[in-house]
Coordinates of N, CA and C in Angstrom, one line a residue:
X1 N 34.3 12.1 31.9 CA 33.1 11.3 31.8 C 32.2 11.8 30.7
X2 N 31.9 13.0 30.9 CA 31.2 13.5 29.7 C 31.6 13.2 28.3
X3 N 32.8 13.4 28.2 CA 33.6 13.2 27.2 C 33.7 11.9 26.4
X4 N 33.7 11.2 27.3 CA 33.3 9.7 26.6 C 31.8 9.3 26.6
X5 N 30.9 10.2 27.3 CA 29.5 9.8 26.4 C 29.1 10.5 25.2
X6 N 30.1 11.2 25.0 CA 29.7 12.2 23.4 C 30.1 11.7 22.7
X7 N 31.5 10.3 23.1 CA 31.9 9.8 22.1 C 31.2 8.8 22.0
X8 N 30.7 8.2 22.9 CA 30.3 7.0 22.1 C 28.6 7.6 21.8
X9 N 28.1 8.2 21.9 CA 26.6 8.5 20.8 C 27.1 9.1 19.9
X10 N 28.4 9.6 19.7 CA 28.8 10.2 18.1 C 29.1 8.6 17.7
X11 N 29.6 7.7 18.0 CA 29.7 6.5 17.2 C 28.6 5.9 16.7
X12 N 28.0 6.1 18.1 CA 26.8 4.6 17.8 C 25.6 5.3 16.5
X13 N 25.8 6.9 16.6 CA 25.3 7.8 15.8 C 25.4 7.5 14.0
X14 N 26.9 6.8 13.9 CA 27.2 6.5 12.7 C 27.2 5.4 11.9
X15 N 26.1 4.7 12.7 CA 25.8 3.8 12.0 C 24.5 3.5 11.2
X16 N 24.0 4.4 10.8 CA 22.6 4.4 10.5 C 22.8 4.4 9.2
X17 N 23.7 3.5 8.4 CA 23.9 3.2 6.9 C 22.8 2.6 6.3
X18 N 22.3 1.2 7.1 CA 21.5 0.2 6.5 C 20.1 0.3 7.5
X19 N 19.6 1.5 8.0 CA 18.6 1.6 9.1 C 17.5 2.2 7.8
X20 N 16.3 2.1 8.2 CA 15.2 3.0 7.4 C 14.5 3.7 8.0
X21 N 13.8 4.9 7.4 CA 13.3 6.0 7.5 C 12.0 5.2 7.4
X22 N 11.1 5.8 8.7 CA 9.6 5.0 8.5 C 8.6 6.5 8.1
X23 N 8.3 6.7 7.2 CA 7.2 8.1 6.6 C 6.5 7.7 7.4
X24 N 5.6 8.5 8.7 CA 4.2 8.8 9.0 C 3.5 9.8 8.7
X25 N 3.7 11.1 8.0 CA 3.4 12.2 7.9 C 4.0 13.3 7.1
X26 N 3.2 14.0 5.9 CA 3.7 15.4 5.1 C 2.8 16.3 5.4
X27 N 3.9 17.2 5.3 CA 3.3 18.2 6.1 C 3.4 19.3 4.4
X28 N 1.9 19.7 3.9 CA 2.3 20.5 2.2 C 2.3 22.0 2.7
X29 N 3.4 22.4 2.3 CA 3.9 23.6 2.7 C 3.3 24.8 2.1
X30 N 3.9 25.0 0.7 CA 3.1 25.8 -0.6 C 2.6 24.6 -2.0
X31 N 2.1 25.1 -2.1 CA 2.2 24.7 -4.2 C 1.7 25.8 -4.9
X32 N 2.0 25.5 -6.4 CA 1.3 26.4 -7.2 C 0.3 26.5 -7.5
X33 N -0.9 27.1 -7.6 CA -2.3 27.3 -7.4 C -3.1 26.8 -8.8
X34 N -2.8 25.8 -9.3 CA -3.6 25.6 -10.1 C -5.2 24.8 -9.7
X35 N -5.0 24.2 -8.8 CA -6.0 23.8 -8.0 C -6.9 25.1 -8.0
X36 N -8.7 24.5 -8.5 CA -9.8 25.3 -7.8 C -10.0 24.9 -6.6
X37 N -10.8 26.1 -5.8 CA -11.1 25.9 -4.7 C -11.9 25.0 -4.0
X38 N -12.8 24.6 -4.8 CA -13.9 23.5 -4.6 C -12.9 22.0 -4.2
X39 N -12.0 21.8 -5.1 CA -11.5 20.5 -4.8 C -10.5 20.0 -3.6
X40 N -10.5 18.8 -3.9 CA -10.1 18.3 -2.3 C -8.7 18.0 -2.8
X41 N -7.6 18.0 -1.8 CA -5.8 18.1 -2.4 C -5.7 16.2 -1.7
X42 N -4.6 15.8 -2.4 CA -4.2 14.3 -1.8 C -2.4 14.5 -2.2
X43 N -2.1 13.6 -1.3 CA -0.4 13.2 -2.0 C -0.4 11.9 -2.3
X44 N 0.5 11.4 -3.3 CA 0.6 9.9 -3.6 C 2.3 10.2 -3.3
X45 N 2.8 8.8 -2.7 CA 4.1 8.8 -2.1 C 4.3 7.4 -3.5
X46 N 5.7 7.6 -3.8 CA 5.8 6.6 -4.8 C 7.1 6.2 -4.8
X47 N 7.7 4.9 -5.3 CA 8.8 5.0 -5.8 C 9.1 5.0 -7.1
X48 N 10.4 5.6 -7.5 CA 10.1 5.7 -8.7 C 10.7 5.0 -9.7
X49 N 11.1 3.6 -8.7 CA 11.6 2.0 -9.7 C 10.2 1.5 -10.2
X50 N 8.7 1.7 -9.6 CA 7.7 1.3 -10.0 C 6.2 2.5 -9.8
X51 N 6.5 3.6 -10.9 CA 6.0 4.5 -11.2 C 4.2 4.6 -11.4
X52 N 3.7 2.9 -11.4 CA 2.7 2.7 -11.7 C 1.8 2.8 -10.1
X53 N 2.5 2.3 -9.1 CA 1.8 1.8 -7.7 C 2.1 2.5 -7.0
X54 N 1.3 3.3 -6.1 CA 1.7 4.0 -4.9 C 2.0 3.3 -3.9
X55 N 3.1 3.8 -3.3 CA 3.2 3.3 -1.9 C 2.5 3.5 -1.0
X56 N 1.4 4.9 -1.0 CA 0.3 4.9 -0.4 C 0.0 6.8 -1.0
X57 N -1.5 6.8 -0.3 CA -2.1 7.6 -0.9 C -3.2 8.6 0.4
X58 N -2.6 9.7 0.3 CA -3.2 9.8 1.7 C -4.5 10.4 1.7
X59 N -5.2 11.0 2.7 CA -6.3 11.2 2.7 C -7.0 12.6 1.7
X60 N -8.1 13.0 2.0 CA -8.1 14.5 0.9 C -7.7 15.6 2.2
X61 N -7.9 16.6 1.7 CA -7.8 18.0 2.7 C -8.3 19.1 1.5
X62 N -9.2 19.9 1.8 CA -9.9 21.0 1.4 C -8.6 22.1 0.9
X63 N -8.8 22.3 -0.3 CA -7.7 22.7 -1.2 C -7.9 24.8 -1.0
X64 N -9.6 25.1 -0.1 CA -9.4 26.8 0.2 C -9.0 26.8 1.9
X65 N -9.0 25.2 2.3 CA -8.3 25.5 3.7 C -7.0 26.5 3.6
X66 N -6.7 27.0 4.9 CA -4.7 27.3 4.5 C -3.8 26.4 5.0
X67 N -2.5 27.0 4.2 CA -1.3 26.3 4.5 C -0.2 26.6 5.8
X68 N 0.1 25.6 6.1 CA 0.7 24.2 6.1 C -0.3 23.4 6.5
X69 N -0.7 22.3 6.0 CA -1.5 20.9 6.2 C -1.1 19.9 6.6
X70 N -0.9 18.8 7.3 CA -0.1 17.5 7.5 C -1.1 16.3 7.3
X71 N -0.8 15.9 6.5 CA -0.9 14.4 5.9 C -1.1 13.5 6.6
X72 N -1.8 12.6 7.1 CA -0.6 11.5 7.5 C -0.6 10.5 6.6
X73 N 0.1 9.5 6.9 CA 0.6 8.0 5.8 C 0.5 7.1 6.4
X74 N -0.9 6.1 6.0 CA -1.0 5.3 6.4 C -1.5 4.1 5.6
X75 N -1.0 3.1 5.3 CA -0.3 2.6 6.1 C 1.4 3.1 5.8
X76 N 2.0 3.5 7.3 CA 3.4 4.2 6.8 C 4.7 3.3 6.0
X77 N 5.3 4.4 5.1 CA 6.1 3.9 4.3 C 7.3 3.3 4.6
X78 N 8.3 2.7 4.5 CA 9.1 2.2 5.0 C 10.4 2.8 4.2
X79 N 11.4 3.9 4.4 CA 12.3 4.5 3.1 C 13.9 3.3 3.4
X80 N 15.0 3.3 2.9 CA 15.6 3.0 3.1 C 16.8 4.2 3.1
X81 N 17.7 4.1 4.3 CA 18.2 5.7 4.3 C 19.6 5.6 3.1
X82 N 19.9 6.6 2.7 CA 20.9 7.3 1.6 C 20.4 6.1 0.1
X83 N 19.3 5.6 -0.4 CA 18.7 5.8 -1.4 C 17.8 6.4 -2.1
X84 N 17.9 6.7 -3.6 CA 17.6 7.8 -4.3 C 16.8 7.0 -4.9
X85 N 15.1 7.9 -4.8 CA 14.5 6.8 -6.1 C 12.6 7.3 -5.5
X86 N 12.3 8.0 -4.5 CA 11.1 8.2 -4.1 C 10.6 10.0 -4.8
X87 N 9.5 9.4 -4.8 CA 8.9 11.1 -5.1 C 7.6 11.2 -4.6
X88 N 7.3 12.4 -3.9 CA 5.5 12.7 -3.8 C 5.4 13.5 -4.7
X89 N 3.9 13.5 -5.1 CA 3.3 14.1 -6.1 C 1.9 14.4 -5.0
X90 N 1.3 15.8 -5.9 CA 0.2 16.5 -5.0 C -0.9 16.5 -6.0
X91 N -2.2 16.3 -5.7 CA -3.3 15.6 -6.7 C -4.4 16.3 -5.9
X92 N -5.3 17.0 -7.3 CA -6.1 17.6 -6.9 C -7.4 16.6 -7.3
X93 N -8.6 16.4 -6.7 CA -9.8 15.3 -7.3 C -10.2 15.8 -8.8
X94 N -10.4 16.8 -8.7 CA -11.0 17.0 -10.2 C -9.9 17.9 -11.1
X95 N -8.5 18.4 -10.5 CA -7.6 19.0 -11.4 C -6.8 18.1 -12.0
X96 N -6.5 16.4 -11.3 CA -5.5 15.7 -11.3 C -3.7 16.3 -10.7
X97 N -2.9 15.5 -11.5 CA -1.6 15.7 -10.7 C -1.6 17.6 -11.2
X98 N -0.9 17.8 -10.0 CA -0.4 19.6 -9.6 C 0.9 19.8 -9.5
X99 N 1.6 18.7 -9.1 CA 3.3 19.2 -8.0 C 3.3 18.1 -7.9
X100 N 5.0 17.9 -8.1 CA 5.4 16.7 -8.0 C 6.8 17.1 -7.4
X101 N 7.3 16.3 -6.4 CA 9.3 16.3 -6.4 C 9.5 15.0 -5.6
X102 N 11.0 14.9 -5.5 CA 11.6 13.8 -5.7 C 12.4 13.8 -4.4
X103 N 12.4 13.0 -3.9 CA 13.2 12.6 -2.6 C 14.1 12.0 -2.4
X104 N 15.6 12.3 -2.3 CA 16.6 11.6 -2.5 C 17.3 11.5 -0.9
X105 N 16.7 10.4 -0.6 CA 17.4 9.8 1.1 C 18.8 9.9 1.0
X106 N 19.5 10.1 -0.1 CA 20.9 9.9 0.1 C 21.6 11.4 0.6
X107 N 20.4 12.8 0.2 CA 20.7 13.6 1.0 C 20.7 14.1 2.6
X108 N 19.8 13.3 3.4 CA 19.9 13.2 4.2 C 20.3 12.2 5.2
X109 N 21.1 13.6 6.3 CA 22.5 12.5 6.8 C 22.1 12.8 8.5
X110 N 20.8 13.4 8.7 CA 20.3 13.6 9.9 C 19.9 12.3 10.8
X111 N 20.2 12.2 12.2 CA 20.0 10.8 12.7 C 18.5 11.2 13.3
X112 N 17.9 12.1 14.0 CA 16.5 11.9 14.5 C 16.0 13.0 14.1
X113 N 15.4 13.0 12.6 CA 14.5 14.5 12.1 C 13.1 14.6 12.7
X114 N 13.0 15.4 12.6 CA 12.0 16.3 13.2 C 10.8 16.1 11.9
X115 N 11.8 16.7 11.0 CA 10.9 16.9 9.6 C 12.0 17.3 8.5
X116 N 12.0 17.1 7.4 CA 12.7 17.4 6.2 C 12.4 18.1 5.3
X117 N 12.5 18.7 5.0 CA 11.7 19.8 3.8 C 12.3 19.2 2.4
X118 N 11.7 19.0 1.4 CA 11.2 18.5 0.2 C 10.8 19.4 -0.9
X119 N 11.6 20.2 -1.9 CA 11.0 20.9 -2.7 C 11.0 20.5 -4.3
X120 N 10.4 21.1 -5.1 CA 10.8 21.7 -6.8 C 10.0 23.0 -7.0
X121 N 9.8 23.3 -7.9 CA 9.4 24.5 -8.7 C 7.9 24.8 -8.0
X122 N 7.1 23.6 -8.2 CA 5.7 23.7 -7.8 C 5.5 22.7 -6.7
X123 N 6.3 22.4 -5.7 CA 5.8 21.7 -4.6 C 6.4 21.9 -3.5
X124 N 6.4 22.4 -2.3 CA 7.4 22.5 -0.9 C 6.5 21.6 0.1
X125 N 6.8 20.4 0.3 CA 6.6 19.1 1.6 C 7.4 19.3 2.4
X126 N 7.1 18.8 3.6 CA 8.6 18.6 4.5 C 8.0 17.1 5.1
X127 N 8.8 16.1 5.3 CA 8.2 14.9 5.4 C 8.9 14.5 6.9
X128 N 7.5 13.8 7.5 CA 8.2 13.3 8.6 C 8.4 11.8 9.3
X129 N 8.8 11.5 9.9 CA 8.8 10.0 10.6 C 9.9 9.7 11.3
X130 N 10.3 8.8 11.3 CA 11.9 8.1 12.5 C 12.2 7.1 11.8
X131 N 13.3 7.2 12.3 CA 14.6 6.4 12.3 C 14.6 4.7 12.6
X132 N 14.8 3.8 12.1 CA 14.3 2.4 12.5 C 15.3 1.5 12.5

């Protein structure tokens, strides 16, 4: 009996080809410190078929608070899973953009995350939300 419930949530598990990832929340792990202390940090969530418009833009957070910080996204984003094409970027009010990386849904093959970690050179996010 067990045996055939592992099989069928490993099935029903494999279908999450054409399901989307709903972003409510980033959580900014590190960046690189170009930011002064005075200014306030934001993320813009984007895609990057239309580089001009954010998909949203989240609140400020105090740039000498410490890290890890969580975001939330509201109104939240809607991803579609295993496509490549989103990026956050990290914006300081008076430094402008700081960190930027790129988020490729087609790497992740996880069915209920927790959170995803997101890096480049000058940015570590881990992003969160569910499954839809």
């Amino acid at each position: 009996m067990r045996y055939l419930l592992l099989i069928a949530l490993l099935l029903l598990s494999c279908n999450k080809d054409n399901k989307e990832f709903t972003l409510n929340a980033i959580k900014l792990n590190a960046y690189k410190m170009p930011a002064n202390a005075a200014e306030h940090l934001f993320l813009k969530i984007l895609d990057i078929s239309h580089p001009g418009d954010p998909l949203a833009v989240t609140r400020s957070y105090p740039a000498q608070l410490t890290l890890p910080a969580t975001f939330s996204v509201s109104p939240a984003v809607r991803w579609k899973l295993y496509r490549k094409g989103y990026h956050i970027e990290l914006w300081g009010d008076s430094t402008g953009r700081i960190g930027a990386c790129d988020v490729n849904m087609e790497e992740y093959k996880i069915i209920f995350p927790i959170d995803m970690e997101v890096r480049s050179d000058d940015l570590n996010v881990s992003i969160m939300g569910s499954w839809e």
